[in-house]
């Protein structure tokens, strides 16, 4: 396992290109199962999650050719397989996106339930409700969703849940409904740009979906979908993370391959915190000349602030001059980054679905543990601003969803090293020596001297 060693305090300056959107690329790759013909995708990010989904699709009878340049070719060799096994699905929840396309095209699917998740409770009841409404028989047995339908029929489906709509649920139901006889109407559909991209991809293969980007989708069923070519939209979450890297370090950054419209809420908050933004077509420049100001933000379904940037904003606001409140109404328990940010010196109190932050003038480097993808990004941002060195451990989360994040940040002036997570790779600056410990109090000054610690290992301390 690797860890990142980050030296903070450097203002980041330069130009970076945003990669393709993970959360569009994954359901689009899954939707390629529905095509009768080869599919070529461009601008697919180079991520562990993409490779994991490629393995799932291969297990489902597809050939997947990745050339490392963002181009992926997918083609169905056999329509027989219908099992997405737990061993693959447990590694990545987005594997559940194969359910709708399999059911639509192959009339049957057996997909493992993904299991627990560090960002909170993530049921798939809305996915199943939508597919049942189309006429699928669905049961859950031994941890698997068994779905079957000789014929899917168009239906009126409401996909709203207690926390808004569902992004991958909308993709699943839409990908099955393209094959349903007659017309399907999905109301309370997710409006995220990634859902629009999946819909545009399906329309490019011959589907008839209208209303993309609105909460009401109308889908006229077709007999079959042909192959096609599609370019994945830029990743708005990666863009937001990179913009915040510039803002938190007081640097300046020019981003290319970026869609301003998808970032409206994020840019509004960045401006409120003191960032200056300049726009050109397909390009965005940020600088943060003055101090960081506090802000109150609430993560909501699109076009609200995405929950996928809540952790990064929490890191940014941890060093703003004043009190900020961060609320997550999409995943109200997505706060495992808070204790780790507090290890870096942040002052944060959690109250239900909110975090209340009293900004501190300076964070100080230490060893922290990433709990999920966006929490990892938040810790990297905090480390870039912290004094001294920070070690971010368990960064396999980061590799699942960011395309070479540390390489990109290093290209604009960060100092990030990826090393194996071993005691001997822990920076000496993070080892406490005996003379840094508090002196003994008068009460126990007659007792035995405290043990001296060698500074060899971070986890295990060796008494001399
Ligand atoms: N929900 C239900 N029932 C369902 C589905 C969802 O109650 O059947 C609830 C969830 O528990 C949650 C809310 O609805 O409170 C939204 O969940 P949603 O289904 O929209 O999430 P998702 O489709 O599983 C996608 C992204 C997530 C992102 C969320 C919200 C992909 C592959 N994943 O997940 O991305 O946080 O939408 O925008 O598209 C990430 O990239 O780090 C990530 C977690």
Short mmCIF file of C-alpha atoms and ligand atoms in Angstrom, two decimals:
data_model
loop_
_atom_site.label_atom_id
_atom_site.label_comp_id
_atom_site.label_asym_id
_atom_site.label_seq_id
_atom_site.Cartn_x
_atom_site.Cartn_y
_atom_site.Cartn_z
CA UNK A 1 0.00 0.00 0.00
CA UNK A 2 1.22 3.51 -0.80
CA UNK A 3 1.06 6.75 1.11
CA UNK A 4 1.63 10.36 0.12
CA UNK A 5 4.22 12.51 1.85
CA UNK A 6 3.25 16.13 1.29
CA UNK A 7 5.29 19.20 2.19
CA UNK A 8 2.86 22.08 2.65
CA UNK A 9 3.09 25.80 2.32
CA UNK A 10 3.83 26.19 -1.40
CA UNK A 11 1.46 28.41 -3.42
CA UNK A 12 0.50 26.37 -6.50
CA UNK A 13 0.83 28.11 -9.86
CA UNK A 14 0.43 26.92 -13.42
CA UNK A 15 -1.94 25.29 -15.91
CA UNK A 16 -3.65 21.91 -15.67
CA UNK A 17 -6.09 19.99 -17.85
CA UNK A 18 -9.09 18.39 -16.16
CA UNK A 19 -9.66 14.69 -16.92
CA UNK A 20 -12.90 13.05 -18.00
CA UNK A 21 -15.63 12.64 -15.38
CA UNK A 22 -15.42 9.41 -13.38
CA UNK A 23 -19.11 9.48 -12.55
CA UNK A 24 -20.06 9.85 -16.20
CA UNK A 25 -17.48 7.40 -17.59
CA UNK A 26 -18.52 4.54 -15.27
CA UNK A 27 -22.28 4.45 -16.04
CA UNK A 28 -21.53 5.10 -19.73
CA UNK A 29 -19.19 2.10 -19.85
CA UNK A 30 -21.91 0.04 -18.14
CA UNK A 31 -24.54 1.33 -20.58
CA UNK A 32 -22.36 0.06 -23.45
CA UNK A 33 -23.72 -3.38 -22.46
CA UNK A 34 -26.96 -2.27 -24.10
CA UNK A 35 -25.35 -1.69 -27.52
CA UNK A 36 -25.42 -4.13 -30.44
CA UNK A 37 -22.17 -2.93 -31.95
CA UNK A 38 -18.79 -1.55 -30.93
CA UNK A 39 -18.59 1.51 -28.70
CA UNK A 40 -15.62 3.88 -28.61
CA UNK A 41 -15.27 6.27 -25.70
CA UNK A 42 -12.90 9.22 -25.46
CA UNK A 43 -11.74 11.29 -22.47
CA UNK A 44 -12.12 8.35 -20.08
CA UNK A 45 -10.03 9.05 -16.95
CA UNK A 46 -7.22 6.70 -16.01
CA UNK A 47 -8.54 5.36 -12.70
CA UNK A 48 -8.62 2.17 -10.69
CA UNK A 49 -12.45 2.32 -10.76
CA UNK A 50 -12.41 2.34 -14.57
CA UNK A 51 -10.16 -0.73 -14.59
CA UNK A 52 -12.40 -2.46 -12.04
CA UNK A 53 -15.48 -1.80 -14.17
CA UNK A 54 -13.61 -3.04 -17.24
CA UNK A 55 -13.08 -6.36 -15.37
CA UNK A 56 -16.82 -6.49 -14.49
CA UNK A 57 -17.74 -5.90 -18.15
CA UNK A 58 -15.29 -8.57 -19.32
CA UNK A 59 -16.91 -10.99 -16.89
CA UNK A 60 -20.19 -10.09 -18.61
CA UNK A 61 -18.94 -11.08 -22.06
CA UNK A 62 -17.50 -7.81 -23.33
CA UNK A 63 -14.13 -7.09 -24.84
CA UNK A 64 -12.61 -3.93 -23.34
CA UNK A 65 -9.53 -2.35 -24.87
CA UNK A 66 -7.92 0.53 -22.98
CA UNK A 67 -4.94 2.24 -24.58
CA UNK A 68 -4.04 4.52 -21.67
CA UNK A 69 -4.78 7.69 -23.64
CA UNK A 70 -8.38 8.04 -22.49
CA UNK A 71 -9.77 5.96 -25.38
CA UNK A 72 -11.68 2.77 -24.59
CA UNK A 73 -13.21 0.35 -27.06
CA UNK A 74 -16.01 -1.87 -25.81
CA UNK A 75 -17.75 -4.62 -27.72
CA UNK A 76 -20.10 -7.38 -26.65
CA UNK A 77 -18.78 -10.80 -27.64
CA UNK A 78 -21.51 -12.77 -25.89
CA UNK A 79 -24.91 -11.69 -24.59
CA UNK A 80 -25.21 -14.81 -22.40
CA UNK A 81 -23.49 -13.87 -19.12
CA UNK A 82 -25.65 -12.02 -16.61
CA UNK A 83 -23.75 -12.32 -13.31
CA UNK A 84 -21.88 -9.39 -11.73
CA UNK A 85 -20.07 -11.17 -8.95
CA UNK A 86 -19.59 -9.89 -5.39
CA UNK A 87 -15.79 -10.18 -5.66
CA UNK A 88 -15.78 -7.42 -8.28
CA UNK A 89 -18.84 -5.41 -7.21
CA UNK A 90 -17.67 -5.06 -3.60
CA UNK A 91 -14.61 -3.16 -4.86
CA UNK A 92 -16.74 -0.50 -6.47
CA UNK A 93 -20.38 0.43 -5.92
CA UNK A 94 -20.76 1.87 -9.41
CA UNK A 95 -20.75 -1.73 -10.70
CA UNK A 96 -24.45 -1.66 -9.84
CA UNK A 97 -24.86 0.43 -13.02
CA UNK A 98 -24.77 -2.79 -15.06
CA UNK A 99 -28.18 -3.81 -13.66
CA UNK A 100 -30.37 -1.63 -15.92
CA UNK A 101 -28.51 -2.21 -19.20
CA UNK A 102 -28.32 -5.98 -18.57
CA UNK A 103 -32.00 -6.23 -17.78
CA UNK A 104 -32.95 -4.09 -20.79
CA UNK A 105 -30.78 -5.84 -23.37
CA UNK A 106 -30.39 -9.37 -21.97
CA UNK A 107 -33.71 -9.59 -20.09
CA UNK A 108 -32.01 -10.92 -17.00
CA UNK A 109 -29.39 -9.83 -14.49
CA UNK A 110 -27.87 -11.12 -11.30
CA UNK A 111 -25.90 -8.35 -9.62
CA UNK A 112 -24.32 -8.46 -6.19
CA UNK A 113 -25.45 -5.88 -3.65
CA UNK A 114 -22.41 -3.70 -3.09
CA UNK A 115 -22.35 -3.78 0.73
CA UNK A 116 -21.32 -1.07 3.19
CA UNK A 117 -19.83 2.28 2.36
CA UNK A 118 -17.78 4.79 4.36
CA UNK A 119 -19.84 7.78 3.24
CA UNK A 120 -23.07 6.50 4.79
CA UNK A 121 -26.12 4.39 4.07
CA UNK A 122 -26.48 3.74 0.35
CA UNK A 123 -29.53 1.65 -0.45
CA UNK A 124 -30.62 0.83 -4.00
CA UNK A 125 -34.34 0.63 -3.29
CA UNK A 126 -35.12 3.39 -5.81
CA UNK A 127 -33.24 1.55 -8.58
CA UNK A 128 -35.29 -1.57 -7.87
CA UNK A 129 -38.56 0.35 -7.59
CA UNK A 130 -37.99 1.87 -11.05
CA UNK A 131 -37.09 -1.46 -12.66
CA UNK A 132 -40.09 -3.19 -11.05
CA UNK A 133 -42.35 -0.45 -12.42
CA UNK A 134 -41.07 -1.37 -15.90
CA UNK A 135 -42.29 -4.93 -15.28
CA UNK A 136 -39.15 -6.65 -13.98
CA UNK A 137 -39.48 -9.43 -11.45
CA UNK A 138 -36.89 -8.74 -8.80
CA UNK A 139 -35.83 -10.66 -5.74
CA UNK A 140 -32.91 -10.37 -3.37
CA UNK A 141 -31.33 -13.66 -2.41
CA UNK A 142 -28.00 -14.47 -0.84
CA UNK A 143 -26.75 -10.90 -1.30
CA UNK A 144 -27.64 -10.70 -4.99
CA UNK A 145 -30.31 -8.84 -6.93
CA UNK A 146 -32.00 -11.30 -9.28
CA UNK A 147 -33.90 -9.46 -12.02
CA UNK A 148 -35.83 -10.87 -14.95
CA UNK A 149 -38.26 -9.53 -17.54
CA UNK A 150 -39.43 -11.11 -20.77
CA UNK A 151 -40.82 -7.75 -21.79
CA UNK A 152 -40.36 -4.35 -20.23
CA UNK A 153 -43.30 -1.97 -20.55
CA UNK A 154 -43.24 1.81 -20.42
CA UNK A 155 -44.43 3.23 -17.08
CA UNK A 156 -44.75 6.36 -14.98
CA UNK A 157 -41.95 6.21 -12.43
CA UNK A 158 -41.24 8.54 -9.52
CA UNK A 159 -37.59 8.31 -8.42
CA UNK A 160 -37.53 10.81 -5.53
CA UNK A 161 -36.22 9.54 -2.21
CA UNK A 162 -35.67 11.01 1.25
CA UNK A 163 -32.39 12.64 0.12
CA UNK A 164 -33.45 13.74 -3.36
CA UNK A 165 -33.18 11.69 -6.50
CA UNK A 166 -30.63 9.02 -7.26
CA UNK A 167 -27.83 9.52 -9.77
CA UNK A 168 -26.92 5.93 -10.61
CA UNK A 169 -30.55 4.88 -10.04
CA UNK A 170 -31.68 7.29 -12.77
CA UNK A 171 -28.98 5.89 -15.09
CA UNK A 172 -30.07 2.31 -14.36
CA UNK A 173 -33.78 2.90 -14.90
CA UNK A 174 -33.13 5.03 -18.01
CA UNK A 175 -30.85 2.35 -19.52
CA UNK A 176 -33.52 -0.32 -19.05
CA UNK A 177 -36.43 1.92 -20.13
CA UNK A 178 -34.84 2.57 -23.55
CA UNK A 179 -35.93 -1.00 -24.39
CA UNK A 180 -39.41 -0.83 -22.81
CA UNK A 181 -42.45 -1.04 -25.06
CA UNK A 182 -44.17 2.35 -25.26
CA UNK A 183 -43.28 5.47 -23.34
CA UNK A 184 -41.69 5.74 -19.88
CA UNK A 185 -41.80 8.90 -17.82
CA UNK A 186 -39.33 9.24 -14.99
CA UNK A 187 -40.13 12.09 -12.62
CA UNK A 188 -37.80 13.32 -9.87
CA UNK A 189 -34.99 12.14 -12.14
CA UNK A 190 -31.47 13.22 -11.18
CA UNK A 191 -30.35 16.30 -13.13
CA UNK A 192 -26.59 15.87 -12.63
CA UNK A 193 -24.44 16.58 -15.73
CA UNK A 194 -23.20 12.98 -15.53
CA UNK A 195 -26.77 11.69 -15.98
CA UNK A 196 -27.17 13.99 -18.99
CA UNK A 197 -23.96 12.56 -20.42
CA UNK A 198 -25.22 8.98 -20.00
CA UNK A 199 -28.50 9.99 -21.70
CA UNK A 200 -26.66 11.70 -24.56
CA UNK A 201 -24.52 8.59 -25.00
CA UNK A 202 -27.62 6.36 -25.18
CA UNK A 203 -29.30 8.76 -27.62
CA UNK A 204 -26.15 8.56 -29.75
CA UNK A 205 -26.74 4.79 -29.96
CA UNK A 206 -30.33 5.30 -31.12
CA UNK A 207 -32.26 5.72 -27.84
CA UNK A 208 -35.05 8.29 -27.63
CA UNK A 209 -34.67 10.10 -24.31
CA UNK A 210 -36.01 13.60 -23.86
CA UNK A 211 -35.82 16.04 -20.96
CA UNK A 212 -32.21 15.31 -19.97
CA UNK A 213 -31.06 17.77 -17.32
CA UNK A 214 -34.62 18.28 -16.07
CA UNK A 215 -36.41 16.25 -13.38
CA UNK A 216 -38.79 14.73 -15.96
CA UNK A 217 -37.43 12.31 -18.53
CA UNK A 218 -39.54 10.90 -21.33
CA UNK A 219 -38.25 7.76 -22.94
CA UNK A 220 -39.71 6.18 -26.03
CA UNK A 221 -38.69 2.52 -26.20
CA UNK A 222 -36.70 1.18 -29.18
CA UNK A 223 -36.01 -2.39 -30.36
CA UNK A 224 -32.24 -2.17 -30.31
CA UNK A 225 -29.30 0.18 -29.87
CA UNK A 226 -26.40 0.29 -32.31
CA UNK A 227 -22.72 1.00 -31.58
CA UNK A 228 -21.27 4.50 -31.50
CA UNK A 229 -18.64 6.93 -30.32
CA UNK A 230 -18.81 9.37 -27.40
CA UNK A 231 -16.59 11.84 -25.56
CA UNK A 232 -17.03 11.91 -21.76
CA UNK A 233 -17.62 15.33 -20.16
CA UNK A 234 -14.90 16.95 -18.00
CA UNK A 235 -14.85 15.99 -14.33
CA UNK A 236 -16.43 18.85 -12.37
CA UNK A 237 -15.37 17.31 -9.05
CA UNK A 238 -11.74 17.05 -10.08
CA UNK A 239 -11.94 20.62 -11.41
CA UNK A 240 -13.36 21.84 -8.10
CA UNK A 241 -10.66 19.99 -6.14
CA UNK A 242 -7.88 21.55 -8.24
CA UNK A 243 -9.42 25.02 -7.93
CA UNK A 244 -9.48 24.57 -4.17
CA UNK A 245 -5.84 23.46 -4.19
CA UNK A 246 -4.96 26.83 -5.72
CA UNK A 247 -7.27 28.69 -3.33
CA UNK A 248 -6.06 26.99 -0.14
CA UNK A 249 -2.40 27.65 -0.98
CA UNK A 250 -2.99 31.24 -2.12
CA UNK A 251 -1.74 30.35 -5.60
CA UNK A 252 -3.14 30.84 -9.09
CA UNK A 253 -4.22 28.21 -11.56
CA UNK A 254 -5.45 28.04 -15.14
CA UNK A 255 -7.69 25.03 -15.77
CA UNK A 256 -8.47 23.72 -19.24
CA UNK A 257 -11.04 21.10 -20.36
CA UNK A 258 -13.48 22.54 -17.84
CA UNK A 259 -17.21 23.27 -18.06
CA UNK A 260 -18.08 26.48 -16.20
CA UNK A 261 -21.81 25.77 -16.21
CA UNK A 262 -21.33 22.50 -14.29
CA UNK A 263 -19.38 24.35 -11.59
CA UNK A 264 -21.76 27.27 -10.95
CA UNK A 265 -22.41 26.50 -7.27
CA UNK A 266 -18.77 25.71 -6.53
CA UNK A 267 -17.54 28.90 -8.22
CA UNK A 268 -20.07 30.96 -6.28
CA UNK A 269 -18.70 29.64 -2.97
CA UNK A 270 -15.09 30.08 -4.09
CA UNK A 271 -15.83 33.73 -4.92
CA UNK A 272 -17.46 34.18 -1.52
CA UNK A 273 -14.31 32.85 0.16
CA UNK A 274 -12.14 35.45 -1.58
CA UNK A 275 -11.04 33.71 -4.78
CA UNK A 276 -10.87 35.71 -8.00
CA UNK A 277 -12.05 33.97 -11.16
CA UNK A 278 -11.59 34.75 -14.84
CA UNK A 279 -13.33 32.88 -17.61
CA UNK A 280 -12.53 32.11 -21.22
CA UNK A 281 -14.17 29.45 -23.39
CA UNK A 282 -13.15 26.01 -22.08
CA UNK A 283 -10.73 27.61 -19.62
CA UNK A 284 -10.93 29.04 -16.13
CA UNK A 285 -8.39 30.96 -14.06
CA UNK A 286 -8.42 31.24 -10.28
CA UNK A 287 -6.28 33.19 -7.84
CA UNK A 288 -6.72 34.05 -4.20
CA UNK A 289 -4.90 37.30 -3.49
CA UNK A 290 -6.34 38.09 -0.04
CA UNK A 291 -7.27 36.11 3.06
CA UNK A 292 -9.74 33.22 2.92
CA UNK A 293 -13.19 34.25 4.09
CA UNK A 294 -15.63 31.87 5.83
CA UNK A 295 -18.79 30.60 4.11
CA UNK A 296 -21.86 28.51 4.87
CA UNK A 297 -22.48 25.76 2.35
CA UNK A 298 -25.03 22.98 1.92
CA UNK A 299 -24.43 19.99 -0.33
CA UNK A 300 -27.56 19.28 -2.36
CA UNK A 301 -28.45 17.47 -5.57
CA UNK A 302 -27.45 19.32 -8.76
CA UNK A 303 -27.45 22.27 -9.37
CA UNK A 304 -26.59 22.59 -5.66
CA UNK A 305 -23.09 22.23 -4.27
CA UNK A 306 -22.14 18.57 -4.89
CA UNK A 307 -21.71 16.28 -1.91
CA UNK A 308 -18.54 15.13 -3.70
CA UNK A 309 -16.87 18.48 -2.87
CA UNK A 310 -18.19 18.78 0.69
CA UNK A 311 -15.02 17.30 2.24
CA UNK A 312 -12.73 19.49 0.12
CA UNK A 313 -14.69 22.63 1.08
CA UNK A 314 -14.45 21.56 4.73
CA UNK A 315 -10.65 21.50 4.36
CA UNK A 316 -10.64 24.93 2.68
CA UNK A 317 -12.91 26.54 5.25
CA UNK A 318 -10.87 25.05 8.09
CA UNK A 319 -8.30 27.77 7.39
CA UNK A 320 -10.72 30.63 6.60
CA UNK A 321 -10.83 33.65 8.89
CA UNK A 322 -14.03 33.01 10.85
CA UNK A 323 -16.86 30.57 11.42
CA UNK A 324 -18.25 28.42 8.60
CA UNK A 325 -21.03 25.84 8.54
CA UNK A 326 -20.90 22.91 6.12
CA UNK A 327 -24.04 20.78 5.77
CA UNK A 328 -24.49 17.65 3.67
CA UNK A 329 -28.10 16.90 2.73
CA UNK A 330 -27.22 14.16 0.26
CA UNK A 331 -25.05 11.99 2.52
CA UNK A 332 -25.65 13.35 6.05
CA UNK A 333 -23.02 11.02 7.56
CA UNK A 334 -20.23 11.83 5.13
CA UNK A 335 -17.93 13.34 7.75
CA UNK A 336 -15.18 10.81 8.46
CA UNK A 337 -12.63 13.40 7.29
CA UNK A 338 -13.39 15.64 10.28
CA UNK A 339 -11.33 13.80 12.94
CA UNK A 340 -8.43 13.59 10.48
CA UNK A 341 -8.62 17.32 9.69
CA UNK A 342 -8.65 17.92 13.43
CA UNK A 343 -5.41 15.93 13.71
CA UNK A 344 -3.97 18.56 11.39
CA UNK A 345 -5.14 21.29 13.77
CA UNK A 346 -8.58 22.18 12.38
CA UNK A 347 -11.24 23.27 14.84
CA UNK A 348 -14.47 21.52 13.86
CA UNK A 349 -17.58 20.40 15.70
CA UNK A 350 -20.01 17.98 14.09
CA UNK A 351 -23.71 18.48 14.70
CA UNK A 352 -25.88 15.98 12.83
CA UNK A 353 -25.56 16.62 9.12
CA UNK A 354 -23.45 19.74 9.71
CA UNK A 355 -19.89 20.61 10.59
CA UNK A 356 -19.24 23.89 12.36
CA UNK A 357 -15.77 25.21 11.72
CA UNK A 358 -13.82 27.88 13.52
CA UNK A 359 -11.10 28.70 11.00
CA UNK A 360 -7.53 28.45 12.30
CA UNK A 361 -4.61 30.54 11.00
CA UNK A 362 -2.41 27.51 10.30
CA UNK A 363 -2.66 23.72 10.11
CA UNK A 364 0.35 21.66 11.07
CA UNK A 365 1.49 18.50 9.34
CA UNK A 366 1.04 15.05 10.80
CA UNK A 367 0.05 11.54 9.75
CA UNK A 368 -3.59 11.14 8.68
CA UNK A 369 -5.74 8.36 7.32
CA UNK A 370 -8.01 8.63 4.28
CA UNK A 371 -11.45 7.02 4.69
CA UNK A 372 -12.92 7.46 1.21
CA UNK A 373 -12.21 9.09 -2.11
CA UNK A 374 -13.25 12.68 -1.42
CA UNK A 375 -12.02 12.56 2.19
CA UNK A 376 -8.60 11.69 0.71
CA UNK A 377 -8.76 14.73 -1.54
CA UNK A 378 -9.70 16.91 1.44
CA UNK A 379 -6.67 15.65 3.37
CA UNK A 380 -4.39 16.35 0.42
CA UNK A 381 -5.74 19.92 0.25
CA UNK A 382 -5.27 20.44 3.97
CA UNK A 383 -1.74 19.01 3.73
CA UNK A 384 -0.89 21.46 0.92
CA UNK A 385 -1.76 24.30 3.29
CA UNK A 386 -0.26 22.82 6.46
CA UNK A 387 3.07 23.77 7.91
CA UNK A 388 5.69 21.04 7.52
CA UNK A 389 5.11 17.53 6.25
CA UNK A 390 1.91 15.50 6.25
CA UNK A 391 1.54 11.84 5.48
CA UNK A 392 -1.76 10.74 3.95
CA UNK A 393 -2.24 7.01 4.35
CA UNK A 394 -4.66 4.57 2.65
CA UNK A 395 -4.50 6.54 -0.59
CA UNK A 396 -5.87 3.64 -2.60
CA UNK A 397 -9.14 5.56 -2.19
CA UNK A 398 -7.60 8.48 -4.07
CA UNK A 399 -6.39 6.28 -6.92
CA UNK A 400 -9.92 4.94 -7.39
CA UNK A 401 -11.23 8.32 -8.48
CA UNK A 402 -8.51 10.87 -9.29
CA UNK A 403 -6.47 10.67 -12.45
CA UNK A 404 -2.85 11.10 -11.25
CA UNK A 405 -3.71 13.77 -8.70
CA UNK A 406 -0.24 14.03 -7.17
CA UNK A 407 1.42 14.24 -10.58
CA UNK A 408 -0.91 17.08 -11.55
CA UNK A 409 -0.33 18.95 -8.29
CA UNK A 410 3.45 18.47 -8.52
CA UNK A 411 3.36 19.94 -12.02
CA UNK A 412 2.11 23.22 -10.53
CA UNK A 413 4.57 23.40 -7.67
CA UNK A 414 3.39 20.98 -4.98
CA UNK A 415 5.90 18.71 -3.25
CA UNK A 416 4.22 15.33 -3.01
CA UNK A 417 6.04 12.00 -2.87
CA UNK A 418 4.33 8.64 -3.23
CA UNK A 419 6.09 6.02 -1.17
CA UNK A 420 5.26 2.62 0.19
CA UNK A 421 3.50 2.80 3.55
CA UNK A 422 6.34 1.44 5.68
CA UNK A 423 7.71 2.73 9.00
CA UNK A 424 11.09 3.57 7.46
CA UNK A 425 9.40 5.84 4.90
CA UNK A 426 7.77 7.97 7.57
CA UNK A 427 9.43 11.43 7.50
CA UNK A 428 11.71 12.15 10.44
CA UNK A 429 9.88 15.44 10.97
CA UNK A 430 6.81 13.46 12.11
CA UNK A 431 8.64 11.52 14.81
CA UNK A 432 8.48 12.96 18.28
CA UNK A 433 11.72 12.89 20.24
CA UNK A 434 11.91 12.56 24.01
CA UNK A 435 12.91 16.21 24.54
CA UNK A 436 9.70 17.34 22.80
CA UNK A 437 7.52 15.61 25.38
CA UNK A 438 6.07 17.69 28.22
CA UNK A 439 8.47 17.84 31.17
CA UNK A 440 7.47 15.79 34.23
CA UNK A 441 5.31 17.66 36.72
CA UNK A 442 6.57 18.40 40.23
CA UNK A 443 4.30 15.66 41.63
CA UNK A 444 6.03 12.87 39.84
CA UNK A 445 9.51 14.35 39.49
CA UNK A 446 10.80 11.79 42.01
CA UNK A 447 9.48 8.89 39.98
CA UNK A 448 11.41 7.01 37.32
CA UNK A 449 12.37 9.06 34.26
CA UNK A 450 9.96 8.74 31.35
CA UNK A 451 11.14 6.33 28.66
CA UNK A 452 13.04 7.91 25.81
CA UNK A 453 11.73 7.12 22.37
CA UNK A 454 13.73 6.26 19.37
CA UNK A 455 12.44 7.88 16.23
CA UNK A 456 12.49 4.79 14.02
CA UNK A 457 8.91 3.84 13.60
CA UNK A 458 5.69 5.88 13.53
CA UNK A 459 3.33 3.26 14.83
CA UNK A 460 5.47 1.37 17.31
CA UNK A 461 7.64 3.30 19.69
CA UNK A 462 10.77 1.59 20.95
CA UNK A 463 11.77 2.51 24.48
CA UNK A 464 15.51 2.86 24.83
N1 LIG B 1 -30.68 6.81 -2.08
C1 LIG B 1 -31.77 6.12 -1.61
N2 LIG B 1 -32.22 5.04 -2.33
C2 LIG B 1 -31.62 4.67 -3.49
C3 LIG B 1 -30.51 5.38 -3.96
C4 LIG B 1 -30.07 6.46 -3.23
O1 LIG B 1 -32.33 6.45 -0.57
O2 LIG B 1 -32.09 3.70 -4.10
C5 LIG B 1 -30.16 7.96 -1.31
C6 LIG B 1 -28.70 7.75 -0.91
O3 LIG B 1 -28.62 7.03 0.30
C7 LIG B 1 -28.21 9.16 -0.81
C8 LIG B 1 -28.97 9.89 -1.90
O4 LIG B 1 -30.10 9.08 -2.17
O5 LIG B 1 -28.54 9.73 0.42
C9 LIG B 1 -28.17 10.09 -3.19
O6 LIG B 1 -27.62 8.86 -3.63
P1 LIG B 1 -27.37 8.52 -5.16
O7 LIG B 1 -28.07 7.28 -5.51
O8 LIG B 1 -27.63 9.73 -6.01
O9 LIG B 1 -25.82 8.22 -5.16
P2 LIG B 1 -25.10 7.20 -6.14
O10 LIG B 1 -25.78 7.21 -7.43
O11 LIG B 1 -24.90 5.92 -5.43
C10 LIG B 1 -23.48 8.94 -7.20
C11 LIG B 1 -22.00 9.13 -7.30
C12 LIG B 1 -21.45 9.51 -5.95
C13 LIG B 1 -22.13 10.80 -5.50
C14 LIG B 1 -23.64 10.60 -5.48
C15 LIG B 1 -24.42 11.86 -5.14
C16 LIG B 1 -21.40 7.63 -9.06
C17 LIG B 1 -20.69 6.42 -9.50
N3 LIG B 1 -21.39 7.90 -7.77
O12 LIG B 1 -23.68 7.88 -6.26
O13 LIG B 1 -20.07 9.76 -6.13
O14 LIG B 1 -21.68 11.16 -4.23
O15 LIG B 1 -24.10 10.15 -6.76
O16 LIG B 1 -24.16 12.86 -6.07
O17 LIG B 1 -21.94 8.35 -9.88
C18 LIG B 1 -17.81 9.95 -5.50
O18 LIG B 1 -17.54 10.17 -6.69
O19 LIG B 1 -16.97 10.12 -4.57
C19 LIG B 1 -19.15 9.49 -5.16
C20 LIG B 1 -19.44 8.91 -3.99
#
